[in-house]
PDB file of C-alpha atoms in Angstrom:
ATOM      1  CA  MET A   4      -7.487 -15.782  -3.508  1.00 74.00           C
ATOM      2  CA  ASN A   5      -9.054 -19.072  -4.568  1.00 84.00           C
ATOM      3  CA  ALA A   6      -7.760 -22.438  -3.404  1.00 85.00           C
ATOM      4  CA  ASP A   7      -6.397 -23.504  -6.818  1.00 86.00           C
ATOM      5  CA  TYR A   8      -4.283 -20.358  -7.152  1.00 90.00           C
ATOM      6  CA  GLN A   9      -3.065 -20.670  -3.569  1.00 92.00           C
ATOM      7  CA  ASN A  10      -2.066 -24.292  -4.238  1.00 93.00           C
ATOM      8  CA  TYR A  11      -0.233 -23.164  -7.366  1.00 94.00           C
ATOM      9  CA  LEU A  12       1.747 -20.606  -5.370  1.00 95.00           C
ATOM     10  CA  GLN A  13       2.684 -23.284  -2.847  1.00 95.00           C
ATOM     11  CA  SER A  14       3.912 -25.490  -5.710  1.00 94.00           C
ATOM     12  CA  LEU A  15       6.541 -22.829  -6.458  1.00 96.00           C
ATOM     13  CA  ARG A  16       8.115 -23.367  -3.064  1.00 96.00           C
ATOM     14  CA  VAL A  17      11.269 -25.463  -2.948  1.00 95.00           C
ATOM     15  CA  PRO A  18      10.706 -28.177  -0.306  1.00 92.00           C
ATOM     16  CA  ALA A  19      12.943 -27.870   2.733  1.00 89.00           C
ATOM     17  CA  SER A  20      13.783 -31.554   2.403  1.00 74.00           C
ATOM     18  CA  SER A  21      15.162 -31.147  -1.124  1.00 69.00           C
ATOM     19  CA  LYS A  22      18.759 -32.141  -1.618  1.00 72.00           C
ATOM     20  CA  LYS A  23      18.748 -31.790  -5.367  1.00 83.00           C
ATOM     21  CA  ILE A  24      16.342 -30.136  -7.780  1.00 89.00           C
ATOM     22  CA  SER A  25      16.181 -29.668 -11.539  1.00 92.00           C
ATOM     23  CA  LEU A  26      15.190 -26.245 -12.830  1.00 94.00           C
ATOM     24  CA  THR A  27      14.280 -27.752 -16.211  1.00 91.00           C
ATOM     25  CA  LYS A  28      12.122 -30.581 -14.809  1.00 91.00           C
ATOM     26  CA  ASP A  29      10.758 -29.277 -11.525  1.00 91.00           C
ATOM     27  CA  PHE A  30      10.033 -25.621 -12.365  1.00 94.00           C
ATOM     28  CA  LEU A  31       8.857 -23.755 -15.462  1.00 94.00           C
ATOM     29  CA  THR A  32       9.954 -20.338 -16.720  1.00 96.00           C
ATOM     30  CA  ASP A  33       6.419 -19.685 -17.977  1.00 94.00           C
ATOM     31  CA  CYS A  34       3.068 -20.821 -16.620  1.00 90.00           C
ATOM     32  CA  LYS A  35       1.210 -21.937 -19.740  1.00 87.00           C
ATOM     33  CA  ASP A  36      -2.152 -22.407 -18.048  1.00 88.00           C
ATOM     34  CA  LYS A  37      -2.337 -19.218 -16.016  1.00 91.00           C
ATOM     35  CA  PRO A  38      -5.181 -19.054 -13.465  1.00 89.00           C
ATOM     36  CA  PHE A  39      -6.156 -15.543 -14.599  1.00 90.00           C
ATOM     37  CA  THR A  40      -5.810 -13.152 -17.531  1.00 90.00           C
ATOM     38  CA  LYS A  41      -3.331 -10.289 -17.730  1.00 91.00           C
ATOM     39  CA  LYS A  42      -6.119  -7.797 -17.029  1.00 93.00           C
ATOM     40  CA  GLU A  43      -7.252  -9.798 -14.011  1.00 91.00           C
ATOM     41  CA  GLY A  44      -3.612 -10.113 -12.936  1.00 91.00           C
ATOM     42  CA  LYS A  45      -3.230  -6.341 -12.797  1.00 90.00           C
ATOM     43  CA  GLU A  46      -6.266  -6.103 -10.528  1.00 92.00           C
ATOM     44  CA  LEU A  47      -4.927  -8.907  -8.358  1.00 91.00           C
ATOM     45  CA  LEU A  48      -1.564  -7.163  -8.103  1.00 92.00           C
ATOM     46  CA  LYS A  49      -3.267  -3.930  -7.063  1.00 91.00           C
ATOM     47  CA  ALA A  50      -5.256  -5.780  -4.407  1.00 92.00           C
ATOM     48  CA  GLY A  51      -2.141  -7.662  -3.304  1.00 90.00           C
ATOM     49  CA  VAL A  52      -0.148  -4.459  -2.850  1.00 90.00           C
ATOM     50  CA  GLU A  53      -3.012  -2.892  -0.879  1.00 90.00           C
ATOM     51  CA  HIS A  54      -3.065  -5.961   1.347  1.00 90.00           C
ATOM     52  CA  LEU A  55       0.687  -5.666   1.900  1.00 91.00           C
ATOM     53  CA  ALA A  56       0.235  -2.009   2.866  1.00 91.00           C
ATOM     54  CA  ASP A  57      -2.273  -3.044   5.542  1.00 90.00           C
ATOM     55  CA  MET A  58       0.091  -5.735   6.785  1.00 90.00           C
ATOM     56  CA  GLN A  59       2.977  -3.244   6.836  1.00 92.00           C
ATOM     57  CA  ASP A  60       0.955  -0.921   9.062  1.00 92.00           C
ATOM     58  CA  MET A  61       0.230  -3.811  11.423  1.00 91.00           C
ATOM     59  CA  LEU A  62       3.906  -4.881  11.298  1.00 92.00           C
ATOM     60  CA  TYR A  63       4.900  -1.408  12.496  1.00 92.00           C
ATOM     61  CA  ALA A  64       2.283  -1.334  15.256  1.00 91.00           C
ATOM     62  CA  HIS A  65       3.022  -4.890  16.399  1.00 90.00           C
ATOM     63  CA  ASP A  66       6.753  -4.074  16.653  1.00 89.00           C
ATOM     64  CA  ARG A  67       7.995  -7.653  17.081  1.00 92.00           C
ATOM     65  CA  TYR A  68       9.108  -8.741  13.609  1.00 95.00           C
ATOM     66  CA  SER A  69      11.020  -7.571  10.552  1.00 95.00           C
ATOM     67  CA  ILE A  70      10.662  -8.853   6.983  1.00 96.00           C
ATOM     68  CA  LEU A  71      13.547  -9.740   4.660  1.00 97.00           C
ATOM     69  CA  ILE A  72      12.729 -10.342   0.995  1.00 96.00           C
ATOM     70  CA  VAL A  73      15.552 -11.768  -1.120  1.00 97.00           C
ATOM     71  CA  LEU A  74      15.522 -11.573  -4.926  1.00 97.00           C
ATOM     72  CA  GLN A  75      17.944 -13.562  -7.067  1.00 97.00           C
ATOM     73  CA  ALA A  76      17.908 -14.079 -10.822  1.00 96.00           C
ATOM     74  CA  MET A  77      19.848 -14.019 -14.032  1.00 95.00           C
ATOM     75  CA  ASP A  78      20.203 -10.633 -15.736  1.00 92.00           C
ATOM     76  CA  ALA A  79      17.001  -9.170 -17.248  1.00 93.00           C
ATOM     77  CA  ALA A  80      14.738 -11.503 -15.258  1.00 95.00           C
ATOM     78  CA  GLY A  81      12.772  -8.524 -13.909  1.00 92.00           C
ATOM     79  CA  LYS A  82      14.046  -8.017 -10.356  1.00 93.00           C
ATOM     80  CA  ASP A  83      13.997  -4.204 -10.519  1.00 92.00           C
ATOM     81  CA  GLY A  84      10.481  -4.133 -11.958  1.00 92.00           C
ATOM     82  CA  ALA A  85       9.259  -6.562  -9.324  1.00 92.00           C
ATOM     83  CA  VAL A  86      10.661  -4.336  -6.584  1.00 92.00           C
ATOM     84  CA  ARG A  87       9.003  -1.219  -8.042  1.00 90.00           C
ATOM     85  CA  HIS A  88       5.594  -2.803  -8.476  1.00 90.00           C
ATOM     86  CA  VAL A  89       5.441  -4.746  -5.238  1.00 86.00           C
ATOM     87  CA  ILE A  90       6.493  -1.867  -2.954  1.00 85.00           C
ATOM     88  CA  SER A  91       4.591   0.805  -4.892  1.00 81.00           C
ATOM     89  CA  GLY A  92       1.829   0.990  -2.287  1.00 83.00           C
ATOM     90  CA  LEU A  93       3.994   0.641   0.803  1.00 88.00           C
ATOM     91  CA  ASN A  94       5.113   3.396   3.155  1.00 87.00           C
ATOM     92  CA  PRO A  95       8.661   4.243   1.980  1.00 89.00           C
ATOM     93  CA  ASN A  96       9.661   5.134   5.552  1.00 89.00           C
ATOM     94  CA  GLY A  97       9.374   1.461   6.469  1.00 92.00           C
ATOM     95  CA  VAL A  98      11.068  -0.124   3.438  1.00 93.00           C
ATOM     96  CA  THR A  99      14.746  -0.336   2.535  1.00 93.00           C
ATOM     97  CA  VAL A 100      16.004  -1.722  -0.788  1.00 94.00           C
ATOM     98  CA  SER A 101      19.639  -2.834  -0.888  1.00 94.00           C
ATOM     99  CA  ASN A 102      21.373  -3.490  -4.205  1.00 93.00           C
ATOM    100  CA  PHE A 103      24.576  -5.452  -3.754  1.00 93.00           C
ATOM    101  CA  LYS A 104      27.189  -4.991  -6.438  1.00 90.00           C
ATOM    102  CA  THR A 105      30.846  -6.040  -6.620  1.00 91.00           C
ATOM    103  CA  PRO A 106      32.274  -5.878  -3.060  1.00 93.00           C
ATOM    104  CA  THR A 107      34.343  -2.809  -2.251  1.00 94.00           C
ATOM    105  CA  TYR A 108      37.811  -2.959  -0.706  1.00 93.00           C
ATOM    106  CA  VAL A 109      36.329  -2.164   2.709  1.00 95.00           C
ATOM    107  CA  GLU A 110      33.723  -4.913   2.337  1.00 95.00           C
ATOM    108  CA  LEU A 111      36.379  -7.416   1.305  1.00 95.00           C
ATOM    109  CA  ASP A 112      38.212  -6.626   4.543  1.00 95.00           C
ATOM    110  CA  HIS A 113      35.307  -8.294   6.378  1.00 96.00           C
ATOM    111  CA  ASP A 114      33.664 -11.695   6.029  1.00 96.00           C
ATOM    112  CA  TYR A 115      31.312 -11.966   3.055  1.00 96.00           C
ATOM    113  CA  LEU A 116      28.172 -11.744   5.217  1.00 97.00           C
ATOM    114  CA  TRP A 117      29.173  -8.481   6.888  1.00 97.00           C
ATOM    115  CA  ARG A 118      27.820  -6.066   4.277  1.00 97.00           C
ATOM    116  CA  HIS A 119      24.522  -7.927   4.247  1.00 97.00           C
ATOM    117  CA  TYR A 120      24.227  -8.046   8.004  1.00 96.00           C
ATOM    118  CA  ILE A 121      24.523  -4.277   8.372  1.00 95.00           C
ATOM    119  CA  ALA A 122      21.823  -3.809   5.715  1.00 96.00           C
ATOM    120  CA  LEU A 123      19.230  -5.936   7.527  1.00 97.00           C
ATOM    121  CA  PRO A 124      15.887  -4.271   8.321  1.00 96.00           C
ATOM    122  CA  PRO A 125      15.254  -3.279  11.949  1.00 95.00           C
ATOM    123  CA  ARG A 126      12.243  -4.597  13.815  1.00 93.00           C
ATOM    124  CA  ASP A 127       8.919  -3.397  12.327  1.00 92.00           C
ATOM    125  CA  GLU A 128      10.406  -2.694   8.875  1.00 94.00           C
ATOM    126  CA  ILE A 129      10.759  -4.455   5.508  1.00 95.00           C
ATOM    127  CA  GLY A 130      14.098  -4.991   3.792  1.00 95.00           C
ATOM    128  CA  ILE A 131      14.560  -6.074   0.180  1.00 95.00           C
ATOM    129  CA  PHE A 132      17.852  -7.529  -1.015  1.00 96.00           C
ATOM    130  CA  ASN A 133      18.106  -7.080  -4.787  1.00 93.00           C
ATOM    131  CA  ARG A 134      20.827  -9.703  -5.182  1.00 92.00           C
ATOM    132  CA  SER A 135      22.196 -10.861  -1.885  1.00 96.00           C
ATOM    133  CA  HIS A 136      24.601 -12.989   0.124  1.00 97.00           C
ATOM    134  CA  TYR A 137      23.767 -15.775  -2.329  1.00 97.00           C
ATOM    135  CA  GLU A 138      26.054 -14.187  -4.896  1.00 97.00           C
ATOM    136  CA  ASN A 139      28.792 -15.821  -2.822  1.00 96.00           C
ATOM    137  CA  VAL A 140      27.657 -19.276  -3.914  1.00 97.00           C
ATOM    138  CA  LEU A 141      26.514 -18.294  -7.410  1.00 97.00           C
ATOM    139  CA  VAL A 142      28.835 -15.857  -9.179  1.00 96.00           C
ATOM    140  CA  THR A 143      31.806 -17.127  -7.197  1.00 96.00           C
ATOM    141  CA  ARG A 144      30.795 -20.706  -7.975  1.00 96.00           C
ATOM    142  CA  VAL A 145      30.905 -19.983 -11.702  1.00 96.00           C
ATOM    143  CA  HIS A 146      33.984 -17.750 -11.304  1.00 97.00           C
ATOM    144  CA  PRO A 147      35.862 -19.212  -8.305  1.00 96.00           C
ATOM    145  CA  GLU A 148      38.809 -16.898  -8.954  1.00 96.00           C
ATOM    146  CA  PHE A 149      36.698 -14.121  -7.368  1.00 96.00           C
ATOM    147  CA  VAL A 150      37.021 -15.894  -4.011  1.00 96.00           C
ATOM    148  CA  LEU A 151      40.732 -15.072  -4.017  1.00 96.00           C
ATOM    149  CA  ASN A 152      39.835 -11.392  -3.547  1.00 95.00           C
ATOM    150  CA  GLU A 153      38.562 -12.263  -0.058  1.00 95.00           C
ATOM    151  CA  ARG A 154      42.092 -13.165   1.064  1.00 95.00           C
ATOM    152  CA  LEU A 155      40.860 -16.111   3.112  1.00 95.00           C
ATOM    153  CA  PRO A 156      43.204 -18.210   5.215  1.00 93.00           C
ATOM    154  CA  HIS A 157      44.343 -21.360   3.397  1.00 92.00           C
ATOM    155  CA  ILE A 158      42.896 -20.161   0.054  1.00 95.00           C
ATOM    156  CA  THR A 159      45.773 -18.904  -2.056  1.00 94.00           C
ATOM    157  CA  GLU A 160      44.807 -20.294  -5.456  1.00 95.00           C
ATOM    158  CA  VAL A 161      41.719 -21.656  -7.183  1.00 96.00           C
ATOM    159  CA  LYS A 162      42.678 -25.288  -6.647  1.00 95.00           C
ATOM    160  CA  ASP A 163      42.336 -24.690  -2.883  1.00 96.00           C
ATOM    161  CA  ILE A 164      38.596 -24.153  -3.369  1.00 96.00           C
ATOM    162  CA  THR A 165      37.321 -27.692  -2.897  1.00 95.00           C
ATOM    163  CA  PRO A 166      33.720 -29.028  -2.742  1.00 95.00           C
ATOM    164  CA  SER A 167      33.916 -28.854   1.049  1.00 96.00           C
ATOM    165  CA  PHE A 168      34.454 -25.083   0.755  1.00 97.00           C
ATOM    166  CA  TRP A 169      31.010 -24.680  -0.830  1.00 97.00           C
ATOM    167  CA  GLU A 170      29.411 -26.987   1.728  1.00 96.00           C
ATOM    168  CA  GLU A 171      30.835 -24.710   4.430  1.00 97.00           C
ATOM    169  CA  ARG A 172      29.306 -21.676   2.730  1.00 97.00           C
ATOM    170  CA  TYR A 173      25.886 -23.290   2.573  1.00 97.00           C
ATOM    171  CA  ARG A 174      26.172 -24.135   6.263  1.00 97.00           C
ATOM    172  CA  GLN A 175      27.213 -20.565   7.109  1.00 97.00           C
ATOM    173  CA  ILE A 176      24.325 -19.060   5.125  1.00 98.00           C
ATOM    174  CA  ASN A 177      21.806 -21.445   6.689  1.00 97.00           C
ATOM    175  CA  ASN A 178      23.078 -20.609  10.169  1.00 97.00           C
ATOM    176  CA  PHE A 179      22.975 -16.891   9.376  1.00 98.00           C
ATOM    177  CA  GLU A 180      19.349 -17.100   8.269  1.00 98.00           C
ATOM    178  CA  ARG A 181      18.331 -19.395  11.100  1.00 98.00           C
ATOM    179  CA  THR A 182      19.679 -16.852  13.589  1.00 98.00           C
ATOM    180  CA  LEU A 183      17.695 -14.080  11.907  1.00 97.00           C
ATOM    181  CA  ALA A 184      14.506 -16.157  11.884  1.00 97.00           C
ATOM    182  CA  GLU A 185      14.860 -17.147  15.535  1.00 97.00           C
ATOM    183  CA  ASN A 186      15.200 -13.480  16.441  1.00 96.00           C
ATOM    184  CA  GLY A 187      12.078 -12.280  14.649  1.00 95.00           C
ATOM    185  CA  THR A 188      12.913 -11.874  10.949  1.00 96.00           C
ATOM    186  CA  LEU A 189      10.521 -13.394   8.423  1.00 97.00           C
ATOM    187  CA  ILE A 190      12.641 -14.429   5.435  1.00 97.00           C
ATOM    188  CA  ILE A 191      11.106 -14.930   1.981  1.00 97.00           C
ATOM    189  CA  LYS A 192      13.400 -15.737  -0.944  1.00 97.00           C
ATOM    190  CA  PHE A 193      12.553 -15.581  -4.642  1.00 97.00           C
ATOM    191  CA  PHE A 194      14.412 -16.933  -7.645  1.00 97.00           C
ATOM    192  CA  LEU A 195      12.972 -15.322 -10.775  1.00 97.00           C
ATOM    193  CA  HIS A 196      13.225 -18.187 -13.254  1.00 97.00           C
ATOM    194  CA  VAL A 197      13.652 -16.714 -16.730  1.00 97.00           C
ATOM    195  CA  SER A 198      14.509 -18.687 -19.857  1.00 97.00           C
ATOM    196  CA  LYS A 199      17.666 -18.091 -21.838  1.00 96.00           C
ATOM    197  CA  GLU A 200      15.561 -17.255 -24.899  1.00 96.00           C
ATOM    198  CA  GLU A 201      13.514 -14.665 -23.027  1.00 96.00           C
ATOM    199  CA  GLN A 202      16.711 -13.109 -21.701  1.00 95.00           C
ATOM    200  CA  ARG A 203      18.010 -12.847 -25.277  1.00 94.00           C
ATOM    201  CA  LEU A 204      14.846 -11.036 -26.390  1.00 95.00           C
ATOM    202  CA  ARG A 205      14.990  -8.622 -23.454  1.00 94.00           C
ATOM    203  CA  PHE A 206      18.640  -7.839 -24.129  1.00 93.00           C
ATOM    204  CA  MET A 207      17.738  -7.014 -27.741  1.00 93.00           C
ATOM    205  CA  LYS A 208      14.925  -4.717 -26.600  1.00 92.00           C
ATOM    206  CA  ARG A 209      17.339  -2.875 -24.323  1.00 93.00           C
ATOM    207  CA  ILE A 210      19.684  -2.294 -27.231  1.00 92.00           C
ATOM    208  CA  LYS A 211      16.903  -0.945 -29.448  1.00 92.00           C
ATOM    209  CA  ASN A 212      15.529   1.354 -26.738  1.00 91.00           C
ATOM    210  CA  PRO A 213      17.966   4.272 -26.098  1.00 89.00           C
ATOM    211  CA  ASP A 214      16.435   4.823 -22.656  1.00 88.00           C
ATOM    212  CA  LYS A 215      17.356   1.261 -21.705  1.00 86.00           C
ATOM    213  CA  ASN A 216      20.878   1.145 -23.156  1.00 88.00           C
ATOM    214  CA  TRP A 217      22.407   1.920 -19.769  1.00 86.00           C
ATOM    215  CA  LYS A 218      20.938  -1.299 -18.354  1.00 84.00           C
ATOM    216  CA  LEU A 219      22.992  -3.548 -20.627  1.00 85.00           C
ATOM    217  CA  SER A 220      26.739  -4.054 -20.630  1.00 86.00           C
ATOM    218  CA  ALA A 221      29.023  -6.284 -22.653  1.00 87.00           C
ATOM    219  CA  SER A 222      29.744  -8.321 -19.523  1.00 86.00           C
ATOM    220  CA  ASP A 223      26.013  -9.102 -19.147  1.00 87.00           C
ATOM    221  CA  VAL A 224      26.014 -10.713 -22.573  1.00 90.00           C
ATOM    222  CA  GLU A 225      29.335 -12.465 -21.969  1.00 91.00           C
ATOM    223  CA  GLU A 226      27.866 -14.207 -18.921  1.00 93.00           C
ATOM    224  CA  ARG A 227      25.354 -15.968 -21.196  1.00 93.00           C
ATOM    225  CA  GLN A 228      28.105 -18.391 -22.203  1.00 94.00           C
ATOM    226  CA  TYR A 229      28.043 -19.654 -18.609  1.00 96.00           C
ATOM    227  CA  TRP A 230      24.282 -20.194 -18.559  1.00 96.00           C
ATOM    228  CA  ASN A 231      24.465 -23.928 -17.874  1.00 96.00           C
ATOM    229  CA  GLU A 232      27.022 -23.402 -15.121  1.00 97.00           C
ATOM    230  CA  TYR A 233      24.776 -20.823 -13.477  1.00 97.00           C
ATOM    231  CA  MET A 234      21.773 -23.154 -13.656  1.00 97.00           C
ATOM    232  CA  LYS A 235      23.774 -25.885 -11.927  1.00 97.00           C
ATOM    233  CA  ALA A 236      24.886 -23.423  -9.249  1.00 97.00           C
ATOM    234  CA  TYR A 237      21.289 -22.279  -8.711  1.00 97.00           C
ATOM    235  CA  GLU A 238      19.995 -25.846  -8.521  1.00 96.00           C
ATOM    236  CA  GLU A 239      22.477 -26.815  -5.838  1.00 95.00           C
ATOM    237  CA  MET A 240      21.995 -23.564  -3.919  1.00 96.00           C
ATOM    238  CA  LEU A 241      18.187 -23.858  -3.933  1.00 96.00           C
ATOM    239  CA  GLY A 242      18.317 -27.451  -2.753  1.00 95.00           C
ATOM    240  CA  LYS A 243      20.816 -26.732   0.011  1.00 95.00           C
ATOM    241  CA  THR A 244      19.326 -23.509   1.385  1.00 96.00           C
ATOM    242  CA  SER A 245      15.519 -23.726   1.145  1.00 96.00           C
ATOM    243  CA  LYS A 246      14.479 -24.181   4.759  1.00 96.00           C
ATOM    244  CA  THR A 247      11.226 -23.997   6.679  1.00 95.00           C
ATOM    245  CA  TYR A 248      12.507 -20.812   8.334  1.00 96.00           C
ATOM    246  CA  ALA A 249      13.805 -19.334   5.040  1.00 97.00           C
ATOM    247  CA  PRO A 250      12.024 -20.837   2.022  1.00 96.00           C
ATOM    248  CA  TRP A 251      12.888 -20.365  -1.635  1.00 97.00           C
ATOM    249  CA  TYR A 252      10.164 -19.781  -4.229  1.00 97.00           C
ATOM    250  CA  VAL A 253      10.995 -20.369  -7.897  1.00 97.00           C
ATOM    251  CA  VAL A 254       8.702 -17.977  -9.772  1.00 97.00           C
ATOM    252  CA  PRO A 255       8.179 -18.157 -13.561  1.00 97.00           C
ATOM    253  CA  ALA A 256       9.687 -14.956 -14.985  1.00 97.00           C
ATOM    254  CA  ASP A 257       9.017 -15.051 -18.723  1.00 96.00           C
ATOM    255  CA  ASP A 258       5.839 -12.968 -18.212  1.00 95.00           C
ATOM    256  CA  LYS A 259       6.686 -10.029 -15.950  1.00 94.00           C
ATOM    257  CA  TRP A 260       3.094  -9.185 -15.019  1.00 94.00           C
ATOM    258  CA  PHE A 261       2.497 -12.740 -13.825  1.00 95.00           C
ATOM    259  CA  THR A 262       5.775 -12.802 -11.893  1.00 95.00           C
ATOM    260  CA  ARG A 263       4.917  -9.616 -10.007  1.00 94.00           C
ATOM    261  CA  THR A 264       1.445 -10.818  -9.073  1.00 95.00           C
ATOM    262  CA  CYS A 265       2.796 -14.125  -7.767  1.00 95.00           C
ATOM    263  CA  ILE A 266       5.494 -12.403  -5.695  1.00 95.00           C
ATOM    264  CA  ALA A 267       3.043  -9.982  -4.078  1.00 93.00           C
ATOM    265  CA  ASP A 268       0.613 -12.771  -3.228  1.00 94.00           C
ATOM    266  CA  ILE A 269       3.296 -15.101  -1.868  1.00 95.00           C
ATOM    267  CA  ILE A 270       4.562 -12.310   0.401  1.00 94.00           C
ATOM    268  CA  GLY A 271       0.981 -11.781   1.569  1.00 92.00           C
ATOM    269  CA  LEU A 272       0.586 -15.478   2.402  1.00 93.00           C
ATOM    270  CA  GLU A 273       3.885 -15.568   4.300  1.00 93.00           C
ATOM    271  CA  PHE A 274       2.957 -12.347   6.113  1.00 90.00           C
ATOM    272  CA  GLN A 275      -0.202 -13.977   7.462  1.00 88.00           C
ATOM    273  CA  LYS A 276       1.835 -16.668   9.213  1.00 89.00           C
ATOM    274  CA  LEU A 277       3.063 -14.053  11.681  1.00 89.00           C
ATOM    275  CA  LYS A 278      -0.475 -13.618  13.019  1.00 84.00           C
ATOM    276  CA  LEU A 279       0.102  -9.901  13.506  1.00 83.00           C
ATOM    277  CA  HIS A 280      -2.326  -7.767  15.452  1.00 84.00           C
ATOM    278  CA  TYR A 281      -2.597  -4.216  16.684  1.00 85.00           C
ATOM    279  CA  PRO A 282      -1.501  -3.730  20.312  1.00 82.00           C
ATOM    280  CA  LYS A 283      -4.297  -4.186  22.854  1.00 85.00           C
ATOM    281  CA  VAL A 284      -5.055  -1.120  24.934  1.00 82.00           C
ATOM    282  CA  SER A 285      -5.632  -1.438  28.683  1.00 86.00           C
ATOM    283  CA  GLN A 286      -8.949  -0.484  30.210  1.00 89.00           C
ATOM    284  CA  GLN A 287      -7.238   2.389  32.002  1.00 90.00           C
ATOM    285  CA  LYS A 288      -5.941   3.805  28.732  1.00 89.00           C
ATOM    286  CA  LYS A 289      -9.348   3.368  27.090  1.00 90.00           C
ATOM    287  CA  GLU A 290     -10.883   5.481  29.842  1.00 89.00           C
ATOM    288  CA  VAL A 291      -8.195   8.142  29.335  1.00 93.00           C
ATOM    289  CA  LEU A 292      -8.806   8.135  25.579  1.00 91.00           C
ATOM    290  CA  GLU A 293     -12.564   8.446  26.108  1.00 92.00           C
ATOM    291  CA  GLN A 294     -11.973  11.438  28.380  1.00 91.00           C
ATOM    292  CA  ILE A 295      -9.759  13.071  25.749  1.00 93.00           C
ATOM    293  CA  TYR A 296     -12.418  12.357  23.127  1.00 91.00           C
ATOM    294  CA  GLN A 297     -15.061  14.121  25.184  1.00 90.00           C
ATOM    295  CA  GLU A 298     -12.771  17.111  25.730  1.00 89.00           C
ATOM    296  CA  LEU A 299     -12.122  17.379  22.003  1.00 89.00           C
ATOM    297  CA  ALA A 300     -15.826  17.027  21.239  1.00 89.00           C
ATOM    298  CA  ASN A 301     -16.701  19.757  23.738  1.00 88.00           C
ATOM    299  CA  GLU A 302     -13.987  21.965  22.278  1.00 85.00           C
ATOM    300  CA  GLY A 303     -15.584  21.609  18.869  1.00 68.00           C
ATOM    301  CA  THR A 304     -19.000  22.477  20.259  1.00 69.00           C
ATOM    302  CA  GLY A 305     -17.578  25.615  21.866  1.00 60.00           C
ATOM    303  CA  GLN A 306     -15.980  26.710  18.605  1.00 60.00           C
ATOM    304  CA  ALA A 307     -19.275  26.270  16.782  1.00 55.00           C
ATOM    305  CA  LYS A 308     -21.090  28.490  19.283  1.00 57.00           C
ATOM    306  CA  LYS A 309     -18.436  31.217  18.954  1.00 58.00           C
ATOM    307  CA  THR A 310     -18.761  31.142  15.180  1.00 53.00           C
ATOM    308  CA  LYS A 311     -22.509  31.710  15.403  1.00 53.00           C
TER     309      LYS A 311
END
């Protein structure tokens, strides 16, 4: 990875000191001057996934950390495809993908973080949240009436949901993630930044492709009328919750192949910060292993003589 590309990837990171960002001014939905061609991007993605597979093996052997990858985006931004391509070369035994939909009755009987907490990856594994706890400051921010389903104390009608309520949620989420980070979870968060026009085109393709019809519902299209409200909710959320211990990356999503390559490479860069290594073996164990090796070698020699 050359320095210019690495600097570009770092430019996608939302600074931890940000209080307010603009998705239209600060981040693009499409990188016009891409550092490589689509063909080169596919090779880079392949190499990036292979690198992640090596890091996953070391993560398992090191047995001190877990990885949590969070994906948030508007509909049709390419989250599912990103998950498929990025984890394609990983050991499935060490990866869990959690898709969070509308909370169930049981989930609503707990605090909003509960269902996410129980889905966290154990030490030495990778967890991917395809949508996440951030829905509780995004969808509910645009549709505050959904908060009433949580049956919270002192919240009986929408007018009870004041600006301080959302500040409390940001604080709770930041504390939640800080606790995870301090206990060995590397958190990497991605917002796939797709344009409204590109979403429109992808919706139309889904309609024209019978195999993709199931991926589009009337409610998906209805949510487009709240596009500006969602962008405002994302801007505030990104500014309030991008931290050094849990950074947000805003990745251009109008070209899926470019998005996937960037995500794989950013994960690789964040992985390296853990400074993972294979466990060191004591001299005593090395001597035992050498003895076993000699026994196995002699066993092979004996078998060869019998065969002759």
